[in-house]
PDB file of C-alpha atoms and ligand atoms in Angstrom:
ATOM      1  CA  MET G1059      -0.112  -0.018   0.032  1.00 60.00           C
ATOM      2  CA  GLU G1060       1.611   3.148  -1.125  1.00 73.00           C
ATOM      3  CA  LEU G1061       1.191   6.500   0.605  1.00 83.00           C
ATOM      4  CA  ARG G1062      -0.528   8.458  -2.127  1.00 83.00           C
ATOM      5  CA  ILE G1063      -0.191  12.146  -1.948  1.00 89.00           C
ATOM      6  CA  GLU G1064      -2.947  13.821  -4.027  1.00 90.00           C
ATOM      7  CA  GLU G1065      -3.529  17.502  -4.933  1.00 92.00           C
ATOM      8  CA  LYS G1066      -5.326  18.313  -1.952  1.00 95.00           C
ATOM      9  CA  THR G1067      -3.490  16.242   0.509  1.00 95.00           C
ATOM     10  CA  ARG G1068      -2.168  17.842   3.544  1.00 97.00           C
ATOM     11  CA  LEU G1069       0.619  15.936   5.377  1.00 97.00           C
ATOM     12  CA  CYS G1070       1.124  15.941   9.102  1.00 98.00           C
ATOM     13  CA  VAL G1071       4.213  14.049  10.350  1.00 98.00           C
ATOM     14  CA  LEU G1072       5.004  13.154  14.001  1.00 98.00           C
ATOM     15  CA  THR G1073       8.585  12.007  14.661  1.00 98.00           C
ATOM     16  CA  GLY G1074       9.789  10.365  17.872  1.00 98.00           C
ATOM     17  CA  ALA G1075      13.114   9.000  19.191  1.00 96.00           C
ATOM     18  CA  GLY G1076      13.284   6.331  16.474  1.00 97.00           C
ATOM     19  CA  VAL G1077      13.922   8.723  13.801  1.00 98.00           C
ATOM     20  CA  SER G1078      17.057  10.020  15.711  1.00 98.00           C
ATOM     21  CA  ALA G1079      18.075   6.380  16.505  1.00 96.00           C
ATOM     22  CA  GLU G1080      19.035   6.223  12.827  1.00 95.00           C
ATOM     23  CA  SER G1081      21.574   8.849  13.537  1.00 98.00           C
ATOM     24  CA  GLY G1082      23.035   6.853  16.518  1.00 95.00           C
ATOM     25  CA  LEU G1083      21.144   8.542  19.357  1.00 95.00           C
ATOM     26  CA  GLN G1084      19.580   6.192  22.024  1.00 89.00           C
ATOM     27  CA  THR G1085      15.763   6.001  22.050  1.00 89.00           C
ATOM     28  CA  PHE G1086      14.012   6.398  25.678  1.00 84.00           C
ATOM     29  CA  ARG G1087      12.510   2.932  25.858  1.00 78.00           C
ATOM     30  CA  GLY G1088      15.263   1.256  24.207  1.00 71.00           C
ATOM     31  CA  GLN G1089      17.424   1.147  27.445  1.00 68.00           C
ATOM     32  CA  GLY G1090      14.370   0.698  29.453  1.00 72.00           C
ATOM     33  CA  GLY G1091      13.989   4.331  29.750  1.00 74.00           C
ATOM     34  CA  LEU G1092      16.658   4.481  32.436  1.00 76.00           C
ATOM     35  CA  TRP G1093      19.775   6.646  32.774  1.00 76.00           C
ATOM     36  CA  GLU G1094      22.375   5.472  35.247  1.00 77.00           C
ATOM     37  CA  GLY G1095      19.698   3.466  36.732  1.00 82.00           C
ATOM     38  CA  ILE G1096      17.254   6.298  37.127  1.00 84.00           C
ATOM     39  CA  ALA G1097      13.915   6.721  35.489  1.00 87.00           C
ATOM     40  CA  VAL G1098      13.938   9.236  32.844  1.00 86.00           C
ATOM     41  CA  GLU G1099      10.523  10.567  33.845  1.00 85.00           C
ATOM     42  CA  GLN G1100      12.010  11.324  37.230  1.00 88.00           C
ATOM     43  CA  LEU G1101      14.975  13.151  35.824  1.00 92.00           C
ATOM     44  CA  ALA G1102      12.905  14.860  33.279  1.00 95.00           C
ATOM     45  CA  SER G1103      10.658  16.545  35.699  1.00 96.00           C
ATOM     46  CA  PRO G1104      10.481  19.782  37.732  1.00 97.00           C
ATOM     47  CA  GLN G1105      10.572  17.743  40.751  1.00 96.00           C
ATOM     48  CA  GLY G1106      13.722  15.846  39.682  1.00 95.00           C
ATOM     49  CA  PHE G1107      15.204  19.259  38.972  1.00 97.00           C
ATOM     50  CA  ALA G1108      14.314  20.812  42.379  1.00 96.00           C
ATOM     51  CA  GLN G1109      15.675  17.808  44.221  1.00 95.00           C
ATOM     52  CA  THR G1110      18.899  17.092  42.181  1.00 94.00           C
ATOM     53  CA  PRO G1111      19.596  19.958  39.724  1.00 96.00           C
ATOM     54  CA  GLN G1112      23.213  18.793  39.174  1.00 95.00           C
ATOM     55  CA  LEU G1113      22.206  15.429  38.188  1.00 94.00           C
ATOM     56  CA  VAL G1114      19.691  16.809  35.783  1.00 96.00           C
ATOM     57  CA  TRP G1115      22.238  18.941  34.423  1.00 97.00           C
ATOM     58  CA  ARG G1116      24.558  16.188  33.990  1.00 95.00           C
ATOM     59  CA  PHE G1117      21.913  14.122  31.973  1.00 94.00           C
ATOM     60  CA  TYR G1118      21.241  16.935  29.552  1.00 96.00           C
ATOM     61  CA  SER G1119      24.983  17.741  29.373  1.00 97.00           C
ATOM     62  CA  LYS G1120      25.591  14.237  28.225  1.00 94.00           C
ATOM     63  CA  ARG G1121      22.765  14.388  25.769  1.00 95.00           C
ATOM     64  CA  ARG G1122      24.158  17.822  24.323  1.00 97.00           C
ATOM     65  CA  ARG G1123      27.510  16.054  23.886  1.00 97.00           C
ATOM     66  CA  LEU G1124      26.022  12.997  22.006  1.00 96.00           C
ATOM     67  CA  ALA G1125      23.666  15.174  20.014  1.00 97.00           C
ATOM     68  CA  LYS G1126      26.613  17.505  18.743  1.00 97.00           C
ATOM     69  CA  GLU G1127      28.588  14.211  17.655  1.00 98.00           C
ATOM     70  CA  VAL G1128      25.698  12.653  15.441  1.00 98.00           C
ATOM     71  CA  HIS G1129      24.268  14.008  12.052  1.00 98.00           C
ATOM     72  CA  PRO G1130      20.851  14.021  10.443  1.00 98.00           C
ATOM     73  CA  ASN G1131      20.161  10.812   8.641  1.00 98.00           C
ATOM     74  CA  ALA G1132      18.296   9.921   5.403  1.00 97.00           C
ATOM     75  CA  GLY G1133      14.926  10.005   7.572  1.00 98.00           C
ATOM     76  CA  HIS G1134      15.480  13.613   8.280  1.00 98.00           C
ATOM     77  CA  HIS G1135      16.434  14.469   4.889  1.00 97.00           C
ATOM     78  CA  ALA G1136      13.333  12.925   3.363  1.00 96.00           C
ATOM     79  CA  LEU G1137      11.175  15.174   5.572  1.00 97.00           C
ATOM     80  CA  VAL G1138      12.920  18.330   4.360  1.00 97.00           C
ATOM     81  CA  GLU G1139      12.219  17.144   0.803  1.00 95.00           C
ATOM     82  CA  TRP G1140       8.576  16.601   1.563  1.00 95.00           C
ATOM     83  CA  GLU G1141       8.280  20.044   3.012  1.00 97.00           C
ATOM     84  CA  ARG G1142       9.768  21.376  -0.034  1.00 96.00           C
ATOM     85  CA  ARG G1143       7.470  19.832  -2.405  1.00 94.00           C
ATOM     86  CA  LEU G1144       4.225  20.344  -0.279  1.00 95.00           C
ATOM     87  CA  GLY G1145       4.891  23.838   1.103  1.00 96.00           C
ATOM     88  CA  ASP G1146       2.221  24.782   3.495  1.00 96.00           C
ATOM     89  CA  ARG G1147       0.395  21.573   2.946  1.00 97.00           C
ATOM     90  CA  PHE G1148       3.214  19.978   5.280  1.00 97.00           C
ATOM     91  CA  LEU G1149       3.611  20.097   8.928  1.00 98.00           C
ATOM     92  CA  LEU G1150       6.219  18.629  10.899  1.00 98.00           C
ATOM     93  CA  VAL G1151       5.494  17.821  14.647  1.00 98.00           C
ATOM     94  CA  THR G1152       8.419  16.525  16.505  1.00 98.00           C
ATOM     95  CA  GLN G1153       8.770  15.056  20.187  1.00 98.00           C
ATOM     96  CA  ASN G1154      12.672  15.040  19.649  1.00 98.00           C
ATOM     97  CA  VAL G1155      14.546  17.608  21.320  1.00 98.00           C
ATOM     98  CA  ASP G1156      18.085  16.841  19.593  1.00 98.00           C
ATOM     99  CA  GLY G1157      17.683  19.618  16.912  1.00 98.00           C
ATOM    100  CA  LEU G1158      18.380  17.101  14.223  1.00 98.00           C
ATOM    101  CA  HIS G1159      15.463  18.024  12.024  1.00 98.00           C
ATOM    102  CA  GLN G1160      16.365  21.709  12.180  1.00 98.00           C
ATOM    103  CA  ARG G1161      19.970  20.757  11.265  1.00 98.00           C
ATOM    104  CA  ALA G1162      18.647  18.801   8.283  1.00 98.00           C
ATOM    105  CA  GLY G1163      16.721  21.989   7.108  1.00 98.00           C
ATOM    106  CA  SER G1164      13.152  21.515   8.296  1.00 98.00           C
ATOM    107  CA  LYS G1165      11.425  24.924   8.638  1.00 96.00           C
ATOM    108  CA  GLN G1166       7.765  24.012   9.088  1.00 91.00           C
ATOM    109  CA  ILE G1167       8.456  22.500  12.539  1.00 97.00           C
ATOM    110  CA  ILE G1168       6.543  22.165  15.960  1.00 98.00           C
ATOM    111  CA  PRO G1169       9.032  21.278  18.574  1.00 98.00           C
ATOM    112  CA  LEU G1170       6.539  19.783  21.002  1.00 98.00           C
ATOM    113  CA  HIS G1171       8.993  19.054  23.830  1.00 98.00           C
ATOM    114  CA  GLY G1172      11.460  21.935  23.522  1.00 98.00           C
ATOM    115  CA  HIS G1173      15.107  22.259  22.445  1.00 98.00           C
ATOM    116  CA  LEU G1174      18.161  20.370  23.913  1.00 98.00           C
ATOM    117  CA  MET G1175      20.492  23.202  22.740  1.00 98.00           C
ATOM    118  CA  GLU G1176      18.434  25.944  24.459  1.00 98.00           C
ATOM    119  CA  THR G1177      18.798  27.036  28.196  1.00 98.00           C
ATOM    120  CA  ARG G1178      16.217  28.941  30.013  1.00 98.00           C
ATOM    121  CA  CYS G1179      16.052  30.982  33.109  1.00 98.00           C
ATOM    122  CA  SER G1180      13.817  29.381  35.523  1.00 97.00           C
ATOM    123  CA  ARG G1181      12.970  32.777  36.891  1.00 97.00           C
ATOM    124  CA  CYS G1182      12.801  35.132  34.393  1.00 98.00           C
ATOM    125  CA  GLN G1183      12.242  32.788  31.489  1.00 97.00           C
ATOM    126  CA  GLN G1184      14.766  34.269  29.228  1.00 98.00           C
ATOM    127  CA  ILE G1185      15.802  31.689  26.648  1.00 98.00           C
ATOM    128  CA  PHE G1186      19.002  31.499  24.803  1.00 98.00           C
ATOM    129  CA  PHE G1187      20.881  29.044  22.343  1.00 97.00           C
ATOM    130  CA  ASP G1188      23.253  27.147  24.427  1.00 98.00           C
ATOM    131  CA  GLU G1189      25.350  24.075  23.624  1.00 97.00           C
ATOM    132  CA  ARG G1190      27.437  24.146  26.777  1.00 98.00           C
ATOM    133  CA  THR G1191      27.611  21.350  29.233  1.00 98.00           C
ATOM    134  CA  TYR G1192      27.197  21.800  33.037  1.00 97.00           C
ATOM    135  CA  GLU G1193      28.689  18.876  34.955  1.00 93.00           C
ATOM    136  CA  GLU G1194      30.355  20.461  38.062  1.00 90.00           C
ATOM    137  CA  GLU G1195      29.126  22.849  40.658  1.00 90.00           C
ATOM    138  CA  PRO G1196      28.283  25.785  40.824  1.00 95.00           C
ATOM    139  CA  LEU G1197      25.012  25.445  38.849  1.00 96.00           C
ATOM    140  CA  PRO G1198      24.635  27.806  36.077  1.00 97.00           C
ATOM    141  CA  ARG G1199      22.733  31.094  37.005  1.00 98.00           C
ATOM    142  CA  CYS G1200      21.051  33.834  34.986  1.00 98.00           C
ATOM    143  CA  LYS G1201      23.257  36.935  34.172  1.00 96.00           C
ATOM    144  CA  GLU G1202      20.155  39.129  34.481  1.00 96.00           C
ATOM    145  CA  CYS G1203      18.516  37.804  37.566  1.00 97.00           C
ATOM    146  CA  GLU G1204      20.687  35.108  39.264  1.00 97.00           C
ATOM    147  CA  GLY G1205      17.755  32.613  38.625  1.00 97.00           C
ATOM    148  CA  LEU G1206      18.706  29.084  38.374  1.00 98.00           C
ATOM    149  CA  LEU G1207      19.238  28.051  34.570  1.00 98.00           C
ATOM    150  CA  ARG G1208      17.583  24.846  33.273  1.00 98.00           C
ATOM    151  CA  PRO G1209      17.327  23.241  29.687  1.00 98.00           C
ATOM    152  CA  ASN G1210      14.556  24.701  27.733  1.00 98.00           C
ATOM    153  CA  ILE G1211      12.621  21.281  27.535  1.00 98.00           C
ATOM    154  CA  VAL G1212       9.106  20.355  28.414  1.00 98.00           C
ATOM    155  CA  TRP G1213       9.365  18.088  31.328  1.00 98.00           C
ATOM    156  CA  PHE G1214       6.933  15.375  32.422  1.00 96.00           C
ATOM    157  CA  GLY G1215       4.131  17.084  34.189  1.00 96.00           C
ATOM    158  CA  GLU G1216       4.687  20.360  32.413  1.00 98.00           C
ATOM    159  CA  ALA G1217       2.253  21.841  30.020  1.00 98.00           C
ATOM    160  CA  LEU G1218       3.017  21.961  26.383  1.00 98.00           C
ATOM    161  CA  ASP G1219       2.879  25.386  24.462  1.00 98.00           C
ATOM    162  CA  LYS G1220      -0.844  25.466  23.748  1.00 97.00           C
ATOM    163  CA  ARG G1221      -0.063  27.657  20.559  1.00 98.00           C
ATOM    164  CA  HIS G1222       1.734  24.507  19.321  1.00 98.00           C
ATOM    165  CA  LEU G1223      -1.324  22.294  19.997  1.00 98.00           C
ATOM    166  CA  GLU G1224      -3.781  24.921  18.395  1.00 98.00           C
ATOM    167  CA  ARG G1225      -1.674  24.929  15.249  1.00 98.00           C
ATOM    168  CA  ILE G1226      -1.713  21.198  14.848  1.00 98.00           C
ATOM    169  CA  ALA G1227      -5.532  21.187  15.573  1.00 97.00           C
ATOM    170  CA  GLU G1228      -5.963  23.971  12.923  1.00 97.00           C
ATOM    171  CA  PHE G1229      -3.957  22.040  10.407  1.00 97.00           C
ATOM    172  CA  MET G1230      -5.862  18.886  10.927  1.00 97.00           C
ATOM    173  CA  GLN G1231      -9.254  20.658  10.898  1.00 96.00           C
ATOM    174  CA  SER G1232      -8.558  22.419   7.627  1.00 95.00           C
ATOM    175  CA  ALA G1233      -7.458  19.298   6.064  1.00 96.00           C
ATOM    176  CA  GLY G1234     -10.589  17.317   6.754  1.00 93.00           C
ATOM    177  CA  GLU G1235     -10.635  13.943   4.859  1.00 94.00           C
ATOM    178  CA  HIS G1236      -7.598  14.985   2.823  1.00 96.00           C
ATOM    179  CA  LEU G1237      -5.385  14.881   6.043  1.00 97.00           C
ATOM    180  CA  VAL G1238      -2.785  12.298   5.935  1.00 97.00           C
ATOM    181  CA  PHE G1239      -1.101  11.624   9.474  1.00 98.00           C
ATOM    182  CA  LEU G1240       2.269   9.749   9.420  1.00 98.00           C
ATOM    183  CA  ALA G1241       3.946   8.952  12.832  1.00 98.00           C
ATOM    184  CA  ALA G1242       7.611   7.637  12.696  1.00 98.00           C
ATOM    185  CA  GLY G1243       9.733   6.183  15.315  1.00 98.00           C
ATOM    186  CA  THR G1244       7.524   6.709  18.288  1.00 98.00           C
ATOM    187  CA  SER G1245       6.168   4.413  20.818  1.00 96.00           C
ATOM    188  CA  GLY G1246       3.046   6.414  21.350  1.00 97.00           C
ATOM    189  CA  GLN G1247       3.430   6.494  25.207  1.00 94.00           C
ATOM    190  CA  VAL G1248       3.744  10.120  25.884  1.00 95.00           C
ATOM    191  CA  TYR G1249       0.777  12.479  25.915  1.00 97.00           C
ATOM    192  CA  PRO G1250      -0.566  14.787  24.443  1.00 97.00           C
ATOM    193  CA  ALA G1251       1.577  13.660  21.295  1.00 98.00           C
ATOM    194  CA  ALA G1252       0.413   9.997  21.597  1.00 98.00           C
ATOM    195  CA  GLY G1253      -3.369  11.246  21.378  1.00 98.00           C
ATOM    196  CA  LEU G1254      -2.830  12.955  18.014  1.00 98.00           C
ATOM    197  CA  VAL G1255      -3.689   9.798  15.975  1.00 98.00           C
ATOM    198  CA  ASP G1256      -7.000   9.851  17.664  1.00 97.00           C
ATOM    199  CA  GLU G1257      -7.643  13.487  16.382  1.00 96.00           C
ATOM    200  CA  VAL G1258      -7.002  12.292  12.859  1.00 97.00           C
ATOM    201  CA  ARG G1259      -9.733   9.712  12.828  1.00 93.00           C
ATOM    202  CA  ARG G1260     -12.038  12.616  14.393  1.00 93.00           C
ATOM    203  CA  ASN G1261     -11.111  14.783  11.221  1.00 90.00           C
ATOM    204  CA  ARG G1262     -11.963  11.814   9.002  1.00 93.00           C
ATOM    205  CA  GLY G1263      -8.175  11.675   7.925  1.00 96.00           C
ATOM    206  CA  LYS G1264      -5.951   8.698   7.263  1.00 96.00           C
ATOM    207  CA  SER G1265      -3.013   7.450   9.554  1.00 97.00           C
ATOM    208  CA  TRP G1266       0.124   5.804   8.944  1.00 97.00           C
ATOM    209  CA  LEU G1267       2.558   4.432  11.379  1.00 98.00           C
ATOM    210  CA  ILE G1268       6.385   3.588  10.584  1.00 98.00           C
ATOM    211  CA  ASP G1269       8.214   1.790  13.343  1.00 98.00           C
ATOM    212  CA  LEU G1270      10.847  -0.800  13.728  1.00 97.00           C
ATOM    213  CA  GLU G1271       8.779  -2.817  16.313  1.00 97.00           C
ATOM    214  CA  PRO G1272       5.077  -1.195  16.206  1.00 98.00           C
ATOM    215  CA  PRO G1273       3.749  -1.262  19.846  1.00 96.00           C
ATOM    216  CA  ALA G1274       0.535  -3.185  19.423  1.00 97.00           C
ATOM    217  CA  PHE G1275      -1.594  -0.756  21.672  1.00 97.00           C
ATOM    218  CA  TYR G1276      -0.457   2.309  19.544  1.00 98.00           C
ATOM    219  CA  ALA G1277      -0.285   0.387  16.149  1.00 98.00           C
ATOM    220  CA  SER G1278      -4.044  -0.628  16.430  1.00 98.00           C
ATOM    221  CA  ARG G1279      -5.073   3.071  16.076  1.00 98.00           C
ATOM    222  CA  PHE G1280      -3.537   3.508  12.701  1.00 98.00           C
ATOM    223  CA  ASP G1281      -5.055   2.665   9.318  1.00 97.00           C
ATOM    224  CA  HIS G1282      -1.637   1.518   7.950  1.00 97.00           C
ATOM    225  CA  VAL G1283       1.341   0.181   9.670  1.00 97.00           C
ATOM    226  CA  LEU G1284       4.711  -0.223   7.931  1.00 97.00           C
ATOM    227  CA  GLN G1285       7.406  -2.038   9.994  1.00 97.00           C
ATOM    228  CA  GLY G1286      10.923  -1.131   9.467  1.00 98.00           C
ATOM    229  CA  LYS G1287      13.531   1.459   9.917  1.00 98.00           C
ATOM    230  CA  SER G1288      12.430   5.013   9.338  1.00 97.00           C
ATOM    231  CA  GLY G1289      15.664   6.084   7.726  1.00 97.00           C
ATOM    232  CA  GLU G1290      14.967   3.445   4.946  1.00 96.00           C
ATOM    233  CA  ILE G1291      11.202   3.749   4.677  1.00 96.00           C
ATOM    234  CA  LEU G1292      10.753   7.491   4.707  1.00 96.00           C
ATOM    235  CA  PRO G1293      12.987   8.133   1.640  1.00 94.00           C
ATOM    236  CA  THR G1294      11.048   5.591  -0.445  1.00 92.00           C
ATOM    237  CA  LEU G1295       7.306   6.269   0.868  1.00 88.00           C
ATOM    238  CA  PHE G1296       6.553   9.494  -0.762  1.00 74.00           C
ATOM    239  CA  ARG G1297       6.559   8.948  -4.528  1.00 62.00           C
ATOM    240  CA  GLY G1298       3.748  11.402  -5.148  1.00 52.00           C
ATOM    241  CA  SER G1299       4.619  13.801  -7.755  1.00 49.00           C
ATOM    242  CA  HIS G1300       2.531  16.520  -6.348  1.00 48.00           C
TER     243      HIS G1300
HETATM  244  C1  LIG M 330       1.415  17.254  30.157  1.00 54.73           C
HETATM  245  C2  LIG M 330      11.499  15.873  27.209  1.00 54.73           C
HETATM  246  C3  LIG M 330      -0.168  18.106  31.503  1.00 54.73           C
HETATM  247  C4  LIG M 330      12.193  15.095  28.097  1.00 54.73           C
HETATM  248  C5  LIG M 330       9.668  14.670  27.089  1.00 54.73           C
HETATM  249  C6  LIG M 330      -2.802  11.625  29.633  1.00 54.73           C
HETATM  250  C7  LIG M 330      -2.675  10.163  29.990  1.00 54.73           C
HETATM  251  C8  LIG M 330      -1.558   9.556  30.360  1.00 54.73           C
HETATM  252  C9  LIG M 330      -0.405  10.257  30.901  1.00 54.73           C
HETATM  253  C10 LIG M 330      -0.611  11.763  30.805  1.00 54.73           C
HETATM  254  C11 LIG M 330      -1.658  12.319  30.161  1.00 54.73           C
HETATM  255  N1  LIG M 330      -1.397  13.760  30.204  1.00 54.73           N
HETATM  256  C12 LIG M 330      -0.134  13.967  30.768  1.00 54.73           C
HETATM  257  C13 LIG M 330       0.328  12.799  31.184  1.00 54.73           C
HETATM  258  C14 LIG M 330       1.605  12.708  31.775  1.00 54.73           C
HETATM  259  C15 LIG M 330       2.731  12.656  30.810  1.00 54.73           C
HETATM  260  C16 LIG M 330       2.681  11.355  30.135  1.00 54.73           C
HETATM  261  O1  LIG M 330       2.149  11.311  28.879  1.00 54.73           O
HETATM  262  N2  LIG M 330       3.455  10.343  30.626  1.00 54.73           N
HETATM  263  C17 LIG M 330       3.439   8.996  30.144  1.00 54.73           C
HETATM  264  C18 LIG M 330       4.806   8.386  30.363  1.00 54.73           C
HETATM  265  C19 LIG M 330       2.474   8.326  30.617  1.00 54.73           C
HETATM  266  N3  LIG M 330       2.684  13.801  29.971  1.00 54.73           N
HETATM  267  C20 LIG M 330       3.278  14.875  30.326  1.00 54.73           C
HETATM  268  O2  LIG M 330       3.758  15.112  31.295  1.00 54.73           O
HETATM  269  C21 LIG M 330       3.301  16.046  29.259  1.00 54.73           C
HETATM  270  N4  LIG M 330       2.717  17.243  29.834  1.00 54.73           N
HETATM  271  O3  LIG M 330       0.537  16.838  29.451  1.00 54.73           O
HETATM  272  O4  LIG M 330       1.143  17.992  31.289  1.00 54.73           O
HETATM  273  C22 LIG M 330      -0.246  19.510  32.116  1.00 54.73           C
HETATM  274  C23 LIG M 330      -1.341  20.303  31.557  1.00 54.73           C
HETATM  275  C24 LIG M 330      -1.559  21.612  31.951  1.00 54.73           C
HETATM  276  C25 LIG M 330      -0.830  22.234  33.098  1.00 54.73           C
HETATM  277  C26 LIG M 330       0.227  21.387  33.610  1.00 54.73           C
HETATM  278  C27 LIG M 330       0.436  20.100  33.111  1.00 54.73           C
HETATM  279  C28 LIG M 330       4.493  16.332  28.953  1.00 54.73           C
HETATM  280  C29 LIG M 330       5.163  15.392  28.041  1.00 54.73           C
HETATM  281  C30 LIG M 330       6.545  15.872  27.542  1.00 54.73           C
HETATM  282  C31 LIG M 330       7.643  15.013  28.297  1.00 54.73           C
HETATM  283  N5  LIG M 330       8.963  15.334  27.603  1.00 54.73           N
HETATM  284  N6  LIG M 330      10.775  14.967  26.422  1.00 54.73           N
HETATM  285  C32 LIG M 330      13.466  14.842  27.487  1.00 54.73           C
HETATM  286  O5  LIG M 330      13.594  14.564  26.199  1.00 54.73           O
HETATM  287  O6  LIG M 330      14.596  14.793  28.202  1.00 54.73           O
HETATM  288  S1  LIG M 330       9.000  13.120  26.512  1.00 54.73           S
HETATM  289  C33 LIG M 330      10.119  12.149  25.826  1.00 54.73           C
HETATM  290  O7  LIG M 330       9.394  10.959  25.392  1.00 54.73           O
HETATM  291  C34 LIG M 330      10.896  12.607  24.730  1.00 54.73           C
HETATM  292  O8  LIG M 330      10.386  13.814  24.257  1.00 54.73           O
HETATM  293  C35 LIG M 330      10.474  11.503  23.508  1.00 54.73           C
HETATM  294  O9  LIG M 330      10.462  11.918  22.241  1.00 54.73           O
HETATM  295  C36 LIG M 330       9.093  11.150  24.063  1.00 54.73           C
HETATM  296  C37 LIG M 330       8.341  10.113  23.429  1.00 54.73           C
HETATM  297  O10 LIG M 330       9.191   9.067  23.509  1.00 54.73           O
HETATM  298  P1  LIG M 330       9.332   8.405  21.938  1.00 54.73           P
HETATM  299  O11 LIG M 330       9.913   9.639  21.067  1.00 54.73           O
HETATM  300  O12 LIG M 330       8.139   7.778  21.560  1.00 54.73           O
HETATM  301  O13 LIG M 330      10.713   7.414  22.125  1.00 54.73           O
HETATM  302  P2  LIG M 330      10.483   5.873  22.623  1.00 54.73           P
HETATM  303  O14 LIG M 330      11.864   5.446  23.158  1.00 54.73           O
HETATM  304  O15 LIG M 330       9.433   5.886  23.555  1.00 54.73           O
HETATM  305  O16 LIG M 330      10.125   4.885  21.327  1.00 54.73           O
HETATM  306  C38 LIG M 330      11.018   5.039  20.132  1.00 54.73           C
HETATM  307  C39 LIG M 330      10.201   4.203  19.142  1.00 54.73           C
HETATM  308  O17 LIG M 330      11.049   4.191  18.011  1.00 54.73           O
HETATM  309  C40 LIG M 330       9.948   2.740  19.548  1.00 54.73           C
HETATM  310  O18 LIG M 330       8.563   2.443  19.235  1.00 54.73           O
HETATM  311  C41 LIG M 330      10.847   1.959  18.641  1.00 54.73           C
HETATM  312  O19 LIG M 330      10.327   0.826  18.288  1.00 54.73           O
HETATM  313  C42 LIG M 330      11.062   2.857  17.469  1.00 54.73           C
HETATM  314  N7  LIG M 330      12.334   2.746  16.805  1.00 54.73           N
HETATM  315  C43 LIG M 330      13.618   2.518  17.341  1.00 54.73           C
HETATM  316  N8  LIG M 330      14.469   2.608  16.264  1.00 54.73           N
HETATM  317  C44 LIG M 330      13.959   2.707  15.269  1.00 54.73           C
HETATM  318  C45 LIG M 330      12.499   2.971  15.434  1.00 54.73           C
HETATM  319  N9  LIG M 330      11.589   3.085  14.441  1.00 54.73           N
HETATM  320  C46 LIG M 330      12.021   3.314  13.356  1.00 54.73           C
HETATM  321  N10 LIG M 330      13.303   3.150  12.956  1.00 54.73           N
HETATM  322  C47 LIG M 330      14.265   2.824  13.798  1.00 54.73           C
HETATM  323  N11 LIG M 330      15.607   2.851  13.441  1.00 54.73           N
HETATM  324 ZN1  LIG M 331      16.766  35.390  34.590  1.00 54.73          ZN
END
C-alpha cells in the first residue's frame, strides 16, 4: 500500500526518538527508559530538577555532547524534501529535542517538547541558544536575575505550549478528509503527542505508522502500519509527484 499524496493532501508528520536512532542517538524506552539506573520520567521533571539539579544538568549535558557528535540521517532529509514539495500543505511535529530536524533543514516544524540546545532561566524565563555542558558545581545562574538556569525542555508534568497544540488542531481541521497523518519512530506512550492519531480519525483523515517494532496498543489506532527503519522507509514512501 503506497502512501498516495494527492493534489489536496495535507500531510502531518509526527516524529519520535526512533527517527534519531538512525543517527545513533539512544531512544527512551530502548534502554528501558533509564539513565544510570534512574527513571527518565524522574530526571526529566520539575521535581527531579528541584531535588537534584546537578544530576539533571549532567543528564542533559551528556545528551548535548552526544547530539553534537551525530548527524541528520536519510529520514530527516526525506522530511525536508517533502516539506519543499508540499509547502504549507506539510507540517512536521517532533517530540525530539535533539535539533536534528532543524540541522537537516526542516523549517515548518513544531518542537513539542522543546530544544536540547537551548537554556532557559527558571526565574525570568529568558531563553538563549546554548550548547554548553554543566557537569560541576556551581550550577549555572542567569546573568540578569541570578535565577537557576535549566534546559529549555518540556518536562513530564509540564504543560506543552498551547499555541503548538492549536496549530496542529488547525492544520488537521482545515485538511478534513484530505489529511494524512504519519507517525514515525515513536512508541506512542507520551501524551498529548500520543493522542494526535485519535484526532486524525475525528477529522476523517488517514493515519500511517512507521516503526521498527510497532507497539500493538499504538499501532492498532492506525489505518496503515509499516514495519522497518525510518531511515529506509521515509525516503521511499513519498513517490507522489505533487
Ligand atoms: C502534560 C522531554 C499536563 C524530556 C519529553 C494523559 C494520559 C496519560 C499520561 C498523561 C496524560 N497527560 C499527561 C500525562 C503525563 C505525561 C505522560 O504522557 N506520561 C506518560 C509517560 C504516561 N505527559 C506529560 O507530562 C506532558 N505534559 O501533558 O502536562 C499539564 C497540563 C496543563 C498544565 C500542567 C500540566 C509532557 C510530556 C513531555 C515530556 N517530555 N521529552 C527529554 O527529552 O529529556 S517526552 C520524551 O518521550 C521525549 O520527548 C521522547 O521523544 C518522548 C516520546 O518517546 P518516543 O519518542 O516515543 O521514544 P521511545 O523510546 O518511547 O520510542 C521509540 C520508538 O521508535 C519505539 O517504538 C521503537 O520501536 C522505534 N524505533 C527504534 N528505532 C527505530 C524505530 N523506529 C524506526 N526506525 C528505527 N531505527
Ligand atoms: Zn533570569
